[in-house]
PDB file of C-alpha atoms and ligand atoms in Angstrom:
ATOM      1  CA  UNK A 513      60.515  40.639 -24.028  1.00 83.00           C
ATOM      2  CA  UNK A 514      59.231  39.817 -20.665  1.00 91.00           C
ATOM      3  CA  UNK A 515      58.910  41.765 -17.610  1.00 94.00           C
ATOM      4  CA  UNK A 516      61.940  40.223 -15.838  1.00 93.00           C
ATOM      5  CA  UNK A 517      64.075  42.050 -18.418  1.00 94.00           C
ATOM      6  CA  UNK A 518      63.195  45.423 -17.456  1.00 96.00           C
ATOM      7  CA  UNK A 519      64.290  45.142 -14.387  1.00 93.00           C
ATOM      8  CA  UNK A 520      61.985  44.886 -11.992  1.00 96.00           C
ATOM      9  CA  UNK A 521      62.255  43.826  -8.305  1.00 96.00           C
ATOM     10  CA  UNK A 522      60.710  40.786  -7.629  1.00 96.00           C
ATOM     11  CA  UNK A 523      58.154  41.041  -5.197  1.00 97.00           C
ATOM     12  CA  UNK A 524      56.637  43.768  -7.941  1.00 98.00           C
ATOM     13  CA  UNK A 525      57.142  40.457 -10.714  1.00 98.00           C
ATOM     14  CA  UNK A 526      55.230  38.180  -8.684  1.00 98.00           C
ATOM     15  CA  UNK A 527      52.562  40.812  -8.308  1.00 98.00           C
ATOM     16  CA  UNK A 528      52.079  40.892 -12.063  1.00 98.00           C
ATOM     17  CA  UNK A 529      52.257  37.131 -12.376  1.00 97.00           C
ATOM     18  CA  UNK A 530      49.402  37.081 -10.030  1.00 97.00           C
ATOM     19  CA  UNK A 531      47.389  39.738 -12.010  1.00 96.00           C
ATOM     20  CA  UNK A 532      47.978  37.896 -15.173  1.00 96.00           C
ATOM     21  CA  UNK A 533      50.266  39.886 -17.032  1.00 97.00           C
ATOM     22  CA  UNK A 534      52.649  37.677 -19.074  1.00 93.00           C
ATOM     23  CA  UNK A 535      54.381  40.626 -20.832  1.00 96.00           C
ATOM     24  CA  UNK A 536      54.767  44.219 -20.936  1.00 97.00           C
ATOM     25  CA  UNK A 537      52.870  45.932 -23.283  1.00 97.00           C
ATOM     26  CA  UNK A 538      54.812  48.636 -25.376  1.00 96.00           C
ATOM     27  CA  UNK A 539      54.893  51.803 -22.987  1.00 97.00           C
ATOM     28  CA  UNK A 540      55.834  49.837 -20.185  1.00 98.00           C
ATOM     29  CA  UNK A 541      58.748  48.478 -22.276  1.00 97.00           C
ATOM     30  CA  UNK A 542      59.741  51.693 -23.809  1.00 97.00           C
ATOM     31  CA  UNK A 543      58.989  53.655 -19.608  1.00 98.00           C
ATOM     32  CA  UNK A 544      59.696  51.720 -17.530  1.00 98.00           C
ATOM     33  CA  UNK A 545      63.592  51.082 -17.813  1.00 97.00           C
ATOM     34  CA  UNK A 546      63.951  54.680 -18.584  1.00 98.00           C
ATOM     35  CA  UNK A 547      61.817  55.178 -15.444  1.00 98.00           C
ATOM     36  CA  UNK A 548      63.867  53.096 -13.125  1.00 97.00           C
ATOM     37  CA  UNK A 549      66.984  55.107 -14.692  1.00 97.00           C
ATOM     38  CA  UNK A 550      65.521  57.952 -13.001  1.00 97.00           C
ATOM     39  CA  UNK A 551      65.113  59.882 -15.670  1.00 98.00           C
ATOM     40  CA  UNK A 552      62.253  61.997 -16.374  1.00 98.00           C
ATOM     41  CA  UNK A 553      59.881  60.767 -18.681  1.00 98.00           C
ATOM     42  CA  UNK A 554      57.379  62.269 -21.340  1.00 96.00           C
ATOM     43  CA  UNK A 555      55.013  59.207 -22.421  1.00 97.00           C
ATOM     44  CA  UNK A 556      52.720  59.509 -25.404  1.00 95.00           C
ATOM     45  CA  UNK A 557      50.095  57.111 -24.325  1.00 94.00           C
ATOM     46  CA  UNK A 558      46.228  56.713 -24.532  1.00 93.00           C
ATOM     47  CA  UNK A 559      44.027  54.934 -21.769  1.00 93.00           C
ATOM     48  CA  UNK A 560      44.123  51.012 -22.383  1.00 94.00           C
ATOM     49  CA  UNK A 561      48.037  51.007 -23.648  1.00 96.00           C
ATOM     50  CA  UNK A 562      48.914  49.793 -20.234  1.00 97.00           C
ATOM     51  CA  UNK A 563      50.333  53.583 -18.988  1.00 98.00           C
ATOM     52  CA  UNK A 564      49.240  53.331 -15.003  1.00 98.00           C
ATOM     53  CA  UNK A 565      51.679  50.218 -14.521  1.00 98.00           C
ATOM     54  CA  UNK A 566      54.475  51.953 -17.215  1.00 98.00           C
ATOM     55  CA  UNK A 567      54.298  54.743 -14.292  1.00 98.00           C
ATOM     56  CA  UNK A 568      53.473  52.530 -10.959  1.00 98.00           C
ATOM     57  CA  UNK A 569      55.657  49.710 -11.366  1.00 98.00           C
ATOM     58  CA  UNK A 570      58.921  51.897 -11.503  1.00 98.00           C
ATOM     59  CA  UNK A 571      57.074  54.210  -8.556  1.00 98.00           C
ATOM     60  CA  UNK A 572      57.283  51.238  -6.494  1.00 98.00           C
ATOM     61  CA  UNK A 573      60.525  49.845  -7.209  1.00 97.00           C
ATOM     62  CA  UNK A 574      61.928  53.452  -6.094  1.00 96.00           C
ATOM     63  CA  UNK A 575      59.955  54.118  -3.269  1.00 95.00           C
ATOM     64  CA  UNK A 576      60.368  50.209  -1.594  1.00 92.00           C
ATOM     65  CA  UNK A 577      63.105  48.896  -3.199  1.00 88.00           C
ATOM     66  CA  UNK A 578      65.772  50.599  -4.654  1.00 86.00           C
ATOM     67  CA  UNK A 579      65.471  53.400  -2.270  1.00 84.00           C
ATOM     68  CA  UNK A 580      63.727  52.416   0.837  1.00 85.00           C
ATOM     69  CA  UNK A 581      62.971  54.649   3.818  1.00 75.00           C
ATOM     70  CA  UNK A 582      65.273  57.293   2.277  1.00 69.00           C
ATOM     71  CA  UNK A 583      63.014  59.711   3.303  1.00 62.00           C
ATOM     72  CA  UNK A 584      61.605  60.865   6.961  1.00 61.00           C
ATOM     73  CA  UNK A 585      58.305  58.697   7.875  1.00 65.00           C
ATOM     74  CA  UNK A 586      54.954  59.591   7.237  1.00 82.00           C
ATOM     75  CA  UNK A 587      54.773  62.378   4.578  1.00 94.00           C
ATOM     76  CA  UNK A 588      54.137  60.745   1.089  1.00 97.00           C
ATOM     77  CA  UNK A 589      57.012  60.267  -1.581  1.00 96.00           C
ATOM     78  CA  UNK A 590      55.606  60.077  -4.141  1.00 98.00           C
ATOM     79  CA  UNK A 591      52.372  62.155  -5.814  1.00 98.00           C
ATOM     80  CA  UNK A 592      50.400  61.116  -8.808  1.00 99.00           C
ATOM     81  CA  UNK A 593      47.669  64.137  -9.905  1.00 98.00           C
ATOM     82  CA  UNK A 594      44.934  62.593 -12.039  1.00 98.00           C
ATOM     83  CA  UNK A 595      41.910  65.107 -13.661  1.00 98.00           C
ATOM     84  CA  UNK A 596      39.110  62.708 -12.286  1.00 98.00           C
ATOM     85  CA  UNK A 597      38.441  61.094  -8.749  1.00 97.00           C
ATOM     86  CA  UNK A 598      37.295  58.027 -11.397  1.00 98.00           C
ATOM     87  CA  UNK A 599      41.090  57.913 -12.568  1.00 98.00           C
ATOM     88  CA  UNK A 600      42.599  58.661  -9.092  1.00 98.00           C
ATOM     89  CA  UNK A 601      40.546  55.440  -7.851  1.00 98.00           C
ATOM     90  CA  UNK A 602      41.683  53.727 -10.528  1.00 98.00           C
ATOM     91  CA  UNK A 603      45.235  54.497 -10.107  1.00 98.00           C
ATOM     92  CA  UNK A 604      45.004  53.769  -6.520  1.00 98.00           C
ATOM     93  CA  UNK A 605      43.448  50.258  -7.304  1.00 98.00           C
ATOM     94  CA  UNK A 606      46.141  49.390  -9.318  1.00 98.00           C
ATOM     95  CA  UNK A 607      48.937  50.684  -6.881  1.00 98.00           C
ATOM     96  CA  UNK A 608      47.367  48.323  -4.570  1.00 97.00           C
ATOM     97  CA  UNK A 609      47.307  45.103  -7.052  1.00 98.00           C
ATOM     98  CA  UNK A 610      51.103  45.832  -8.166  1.00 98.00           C
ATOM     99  CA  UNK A 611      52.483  46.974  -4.562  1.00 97.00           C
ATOM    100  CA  UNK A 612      50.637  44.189  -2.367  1.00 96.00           C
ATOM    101  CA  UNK A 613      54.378  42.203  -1.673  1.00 97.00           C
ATOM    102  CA  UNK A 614      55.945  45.778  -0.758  1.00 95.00           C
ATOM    103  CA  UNK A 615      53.953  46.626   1.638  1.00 90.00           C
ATOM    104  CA  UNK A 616      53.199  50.351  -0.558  1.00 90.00           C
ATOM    105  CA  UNK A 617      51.101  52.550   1.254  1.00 94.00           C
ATOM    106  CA  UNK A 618      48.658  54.890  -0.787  1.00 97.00           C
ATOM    107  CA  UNK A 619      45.618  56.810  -0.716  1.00 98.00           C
ATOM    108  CA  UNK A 620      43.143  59.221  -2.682  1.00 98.00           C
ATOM    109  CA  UNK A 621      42.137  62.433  -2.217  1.00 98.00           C
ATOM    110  CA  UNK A 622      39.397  63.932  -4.232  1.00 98.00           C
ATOM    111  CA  UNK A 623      36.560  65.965  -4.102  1.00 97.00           C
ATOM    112  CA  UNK A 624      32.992  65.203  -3.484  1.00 97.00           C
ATOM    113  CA  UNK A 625      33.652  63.497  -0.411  1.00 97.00           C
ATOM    114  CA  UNK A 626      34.373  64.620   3.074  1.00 97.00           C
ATOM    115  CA  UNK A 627      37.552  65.809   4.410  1.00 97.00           C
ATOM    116  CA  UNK A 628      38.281  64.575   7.308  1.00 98.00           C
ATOM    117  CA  UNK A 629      38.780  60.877   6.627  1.00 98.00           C
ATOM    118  CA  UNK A 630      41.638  62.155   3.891  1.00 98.00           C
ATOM    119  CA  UNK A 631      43.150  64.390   6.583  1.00 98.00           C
ATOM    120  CA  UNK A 632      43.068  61.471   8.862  1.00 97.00           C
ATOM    121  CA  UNK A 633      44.413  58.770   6.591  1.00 97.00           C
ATOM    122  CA  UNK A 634      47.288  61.677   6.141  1.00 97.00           C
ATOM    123  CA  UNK A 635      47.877  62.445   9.688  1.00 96.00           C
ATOM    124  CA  UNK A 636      48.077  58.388   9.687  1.00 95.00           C
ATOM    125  CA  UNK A 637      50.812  58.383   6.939  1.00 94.00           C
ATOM    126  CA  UNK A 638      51.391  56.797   3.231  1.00 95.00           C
ATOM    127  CA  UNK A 639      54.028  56.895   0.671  1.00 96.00           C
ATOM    128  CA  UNK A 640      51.968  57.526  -2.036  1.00 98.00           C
ATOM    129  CA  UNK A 641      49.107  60.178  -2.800  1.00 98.00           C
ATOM    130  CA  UNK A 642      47.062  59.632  -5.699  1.00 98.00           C
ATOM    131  CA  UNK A 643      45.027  63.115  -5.845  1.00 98.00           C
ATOM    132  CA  UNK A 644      42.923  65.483  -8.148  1.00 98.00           C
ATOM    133  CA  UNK A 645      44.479  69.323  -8.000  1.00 98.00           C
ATOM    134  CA  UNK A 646      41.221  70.893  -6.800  1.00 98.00           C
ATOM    135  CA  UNK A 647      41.375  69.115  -3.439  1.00 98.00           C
ATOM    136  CA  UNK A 648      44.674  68.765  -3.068  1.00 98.00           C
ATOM    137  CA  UNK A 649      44.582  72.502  -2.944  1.00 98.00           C
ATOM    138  CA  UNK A 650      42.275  72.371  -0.395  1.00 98.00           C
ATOM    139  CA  UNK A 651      44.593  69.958   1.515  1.00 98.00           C
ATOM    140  CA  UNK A 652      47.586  72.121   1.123  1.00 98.00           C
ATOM    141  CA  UNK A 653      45.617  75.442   2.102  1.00 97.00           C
ATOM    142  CA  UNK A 654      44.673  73.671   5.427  1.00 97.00           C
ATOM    143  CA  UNK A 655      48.252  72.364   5.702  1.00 97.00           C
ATOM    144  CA  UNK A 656      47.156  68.340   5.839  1.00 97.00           C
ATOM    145  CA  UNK A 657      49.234  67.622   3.216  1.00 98.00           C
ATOM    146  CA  UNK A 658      53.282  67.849   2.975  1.00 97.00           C
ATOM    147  CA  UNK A 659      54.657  67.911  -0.271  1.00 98.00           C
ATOM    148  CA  UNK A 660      58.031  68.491   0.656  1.00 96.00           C
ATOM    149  CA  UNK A 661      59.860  64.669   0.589  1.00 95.00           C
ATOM    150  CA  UNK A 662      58.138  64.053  -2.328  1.00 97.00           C
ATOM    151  CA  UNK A 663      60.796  62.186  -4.652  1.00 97.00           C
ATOM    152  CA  UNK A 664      58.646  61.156  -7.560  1.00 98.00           C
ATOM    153  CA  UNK A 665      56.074  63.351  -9.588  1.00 98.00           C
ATOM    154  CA  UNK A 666      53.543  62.205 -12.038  1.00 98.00           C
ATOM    155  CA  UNK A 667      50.683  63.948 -14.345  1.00 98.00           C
ATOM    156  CA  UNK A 668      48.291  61.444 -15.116  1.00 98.00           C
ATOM    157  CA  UNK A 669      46.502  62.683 -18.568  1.00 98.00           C
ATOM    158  CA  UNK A 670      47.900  65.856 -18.470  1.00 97.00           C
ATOM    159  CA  UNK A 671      45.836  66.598 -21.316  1.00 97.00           C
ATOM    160  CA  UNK A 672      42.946  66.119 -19.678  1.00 97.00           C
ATOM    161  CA  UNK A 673      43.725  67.863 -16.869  1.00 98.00           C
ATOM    162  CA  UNK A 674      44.892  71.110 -18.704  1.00 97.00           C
ATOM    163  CA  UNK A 675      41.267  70.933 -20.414  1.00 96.00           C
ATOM    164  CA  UNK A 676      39.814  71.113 -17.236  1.00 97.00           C
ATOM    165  CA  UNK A 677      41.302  74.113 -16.476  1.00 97.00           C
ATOM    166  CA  UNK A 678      43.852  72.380 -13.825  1.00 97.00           C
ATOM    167  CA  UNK A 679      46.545  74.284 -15.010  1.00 96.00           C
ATOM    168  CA  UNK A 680      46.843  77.001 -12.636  1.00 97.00           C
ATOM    169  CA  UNK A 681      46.686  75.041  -9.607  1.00 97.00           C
ATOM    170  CA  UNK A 682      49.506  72.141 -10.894  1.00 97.00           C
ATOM    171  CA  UNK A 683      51.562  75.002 -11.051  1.00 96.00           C
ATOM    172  CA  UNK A 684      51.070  75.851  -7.459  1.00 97.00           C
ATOM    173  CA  UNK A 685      51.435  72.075  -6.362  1.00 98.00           C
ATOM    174  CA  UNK A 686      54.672  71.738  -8.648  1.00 97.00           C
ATOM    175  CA  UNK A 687      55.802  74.756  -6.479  1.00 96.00           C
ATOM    176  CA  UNK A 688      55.372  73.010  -3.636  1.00 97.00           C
ATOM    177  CA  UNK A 689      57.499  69.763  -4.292  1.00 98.00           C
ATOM    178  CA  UNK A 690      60.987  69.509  -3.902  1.00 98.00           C
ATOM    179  CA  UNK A 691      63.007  70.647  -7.433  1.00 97.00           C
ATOM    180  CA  UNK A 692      65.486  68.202  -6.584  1.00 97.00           C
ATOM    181  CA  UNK A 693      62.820  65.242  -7.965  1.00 98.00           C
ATOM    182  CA  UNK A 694      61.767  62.412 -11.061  1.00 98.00           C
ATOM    183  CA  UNK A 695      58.507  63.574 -12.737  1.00 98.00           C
ATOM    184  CA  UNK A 696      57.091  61.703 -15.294  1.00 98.00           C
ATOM    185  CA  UNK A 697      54.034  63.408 -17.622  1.00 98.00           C
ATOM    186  CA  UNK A 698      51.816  60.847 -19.232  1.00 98.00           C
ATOM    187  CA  UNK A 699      49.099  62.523 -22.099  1.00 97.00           C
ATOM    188  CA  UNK A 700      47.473  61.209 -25.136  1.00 95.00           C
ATOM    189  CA  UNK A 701      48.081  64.098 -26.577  1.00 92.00           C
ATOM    190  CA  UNK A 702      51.072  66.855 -27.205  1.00 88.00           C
ATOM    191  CA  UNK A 703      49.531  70.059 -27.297  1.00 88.00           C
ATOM    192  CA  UNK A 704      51.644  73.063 -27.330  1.00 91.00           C
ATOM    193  CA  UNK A 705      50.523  73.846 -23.671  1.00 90.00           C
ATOM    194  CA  UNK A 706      51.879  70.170 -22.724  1.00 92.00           C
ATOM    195  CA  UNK A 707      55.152  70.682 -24.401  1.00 91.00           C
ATOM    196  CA  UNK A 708      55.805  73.964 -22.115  1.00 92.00           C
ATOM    197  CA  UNK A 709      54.568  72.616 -19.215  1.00 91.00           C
ATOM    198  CA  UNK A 710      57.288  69.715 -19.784  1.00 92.00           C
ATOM    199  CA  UNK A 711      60.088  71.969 -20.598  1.00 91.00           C
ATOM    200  CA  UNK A 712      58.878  74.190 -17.142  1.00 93.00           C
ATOM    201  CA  UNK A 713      58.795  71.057 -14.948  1.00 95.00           C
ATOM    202  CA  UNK A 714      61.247  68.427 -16.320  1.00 97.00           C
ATOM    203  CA  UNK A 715      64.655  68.134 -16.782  1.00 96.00           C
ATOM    204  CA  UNK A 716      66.394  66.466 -20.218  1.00 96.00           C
ATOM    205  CA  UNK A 717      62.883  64.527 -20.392  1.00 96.00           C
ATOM    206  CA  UNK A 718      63.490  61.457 -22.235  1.00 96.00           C
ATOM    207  CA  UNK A 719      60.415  60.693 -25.056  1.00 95.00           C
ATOM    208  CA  UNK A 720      58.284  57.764 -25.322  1.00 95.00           C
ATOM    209  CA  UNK A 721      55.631  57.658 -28.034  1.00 92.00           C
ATOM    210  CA  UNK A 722      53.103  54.493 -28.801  1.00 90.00           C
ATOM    211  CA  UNK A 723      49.387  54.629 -30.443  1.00 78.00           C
ATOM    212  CA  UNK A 724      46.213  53.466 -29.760  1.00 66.00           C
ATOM    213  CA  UNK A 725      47.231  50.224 -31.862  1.00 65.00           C
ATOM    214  CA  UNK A 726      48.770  49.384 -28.651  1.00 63.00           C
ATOM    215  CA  UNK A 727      45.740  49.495 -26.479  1.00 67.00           C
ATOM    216  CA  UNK A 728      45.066  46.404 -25.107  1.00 65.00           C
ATOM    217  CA  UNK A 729      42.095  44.629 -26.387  1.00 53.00           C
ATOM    218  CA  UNK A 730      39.263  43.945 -23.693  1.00 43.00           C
TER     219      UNK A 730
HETATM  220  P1  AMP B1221      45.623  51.379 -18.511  1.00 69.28           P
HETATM  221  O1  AMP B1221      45.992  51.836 -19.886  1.00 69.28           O
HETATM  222  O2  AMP B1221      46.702  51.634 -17.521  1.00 69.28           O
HETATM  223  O3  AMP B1221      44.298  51.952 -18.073  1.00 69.28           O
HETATM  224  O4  AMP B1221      45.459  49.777 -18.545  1.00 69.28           O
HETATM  225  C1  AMP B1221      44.451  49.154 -19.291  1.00 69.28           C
HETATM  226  C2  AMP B1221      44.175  47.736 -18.801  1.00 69.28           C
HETATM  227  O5  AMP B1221      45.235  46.854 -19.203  1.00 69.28           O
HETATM  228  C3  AMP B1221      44.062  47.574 -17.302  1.00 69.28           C
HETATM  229  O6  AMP B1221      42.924  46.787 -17.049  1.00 69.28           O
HETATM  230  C4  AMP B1221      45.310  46.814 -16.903  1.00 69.28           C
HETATM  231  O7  AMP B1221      45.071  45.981 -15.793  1.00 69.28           O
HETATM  232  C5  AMP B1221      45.637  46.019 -18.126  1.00 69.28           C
HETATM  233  N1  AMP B1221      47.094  45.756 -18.319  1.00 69.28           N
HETATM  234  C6  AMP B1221      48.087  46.634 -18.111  1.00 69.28           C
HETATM  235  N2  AMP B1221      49.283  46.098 -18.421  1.00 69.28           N
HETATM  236  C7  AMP B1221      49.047  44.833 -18.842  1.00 69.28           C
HETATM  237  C8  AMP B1221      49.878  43.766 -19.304  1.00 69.28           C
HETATM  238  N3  AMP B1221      51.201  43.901 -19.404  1.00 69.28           N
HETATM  239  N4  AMP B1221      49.295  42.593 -19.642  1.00 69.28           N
HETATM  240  C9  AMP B1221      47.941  42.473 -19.552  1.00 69.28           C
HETATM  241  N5  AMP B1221      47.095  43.434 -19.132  1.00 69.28           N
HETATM  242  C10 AMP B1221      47.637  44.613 -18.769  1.00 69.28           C
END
């Protein structure tokens, strides 16, 4: 199985050629055709099994591909929450790596750093917002931040985040995104908390399940 197979565009093929990647690794070849679908997706999948580019590759085929400039200019299309401002940089990073032949536009916000440089890089516009729920609450309070053309949803270690007692203000942010959306939850683990938040926030969600056999050796 190679990545060509899934269906991929291929600016986001030579990207991965570039970053070494000769194949998929299992959750990318179980989520990412089911992602490009547009189906919504619950992924059973550890750090290291190859999760951010099961979930970014398909982001970016949507958002500069398959359905460019659908939406107005300059509010983001596509949200990823993350529990850590580690993990949102991360994410961001890897955007970056896998989108740099689409031209994808992203950036963080997280707390412990000033404000103003995220409003700004907002009022500047991006596709894509890779942000912890604390201060994307604070964004959203101070209105420099509209969710409303967002097309694409994802929960980045849900787990995690529910552990951290995020679960109260994802609710708010889901509230504030369009219903009519994709949202893919990725966790390493299926709590009954993560099951009802899937069943609040998805619709038909299809399943993908690998272990932490599949993480990738360093
Ligand atoms: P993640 O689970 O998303 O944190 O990814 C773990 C590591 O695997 C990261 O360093 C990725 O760059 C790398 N990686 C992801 N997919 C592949 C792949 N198909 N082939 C080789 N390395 C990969």
């Amino acid at each position: 199985m190679s990545f060509e197979n899934l269906g991929l565009a291929p600016a986001l093929l030579r990207a991965l050629v570039e970053q070494g990647y000769s194949e998929p690794t299992p959750v990318q070849m179980q989520a990412i055709p089911v992602a490009l679908a547009g189906h919504d997706l619950l992924a059973g999948a550890q750090t290291g099994t190859g999760k951010t580019a099961a979930f970014a590759l398909p982001l970016l085929d949507h958002l500069y591909v398959s359905k460019r400039g659908q939406a107005q200019p300059k509010t983001p299309r596509a949200l990823v929450l993350t529990p850590t401002r580690e993990l949102a940089a991360q994410v961001h990073d890897s955007i970056r790596g896998y989108g740099k032949h689409v031209g994808a536009r992203a950036t963080t916000i997280f707390g412990g750093v000033g404000m103003q440089p995220q409003v700004d890089a907002l009022r500047r516009g991006v596709e894509i917002v890779v942000a912890t729920p604390g201060r994307l609450m604070d964004h959203m309070e101070r209105r420099s931040v509209n969710l409303s053309n967002i097309e694409i949803l994802i929960l980045d270690e849900a787990d995690r985040m529910l552990d951290m007692g995020f679960l109260p203000a994802i609710k708010r942010i889901v509230n504030r995104v369009p219903k009519e959306r994709q949202t893919l939850l990725f966790s390493a683990t299926f709590e009954d908390q993560i099951k009802s938040l899937a069943m609040e926030f998805m619709r038909n969600p299809q399943q993908v399940q690998v272990n932490a056999r599949n993480t990738i050796a360093e």
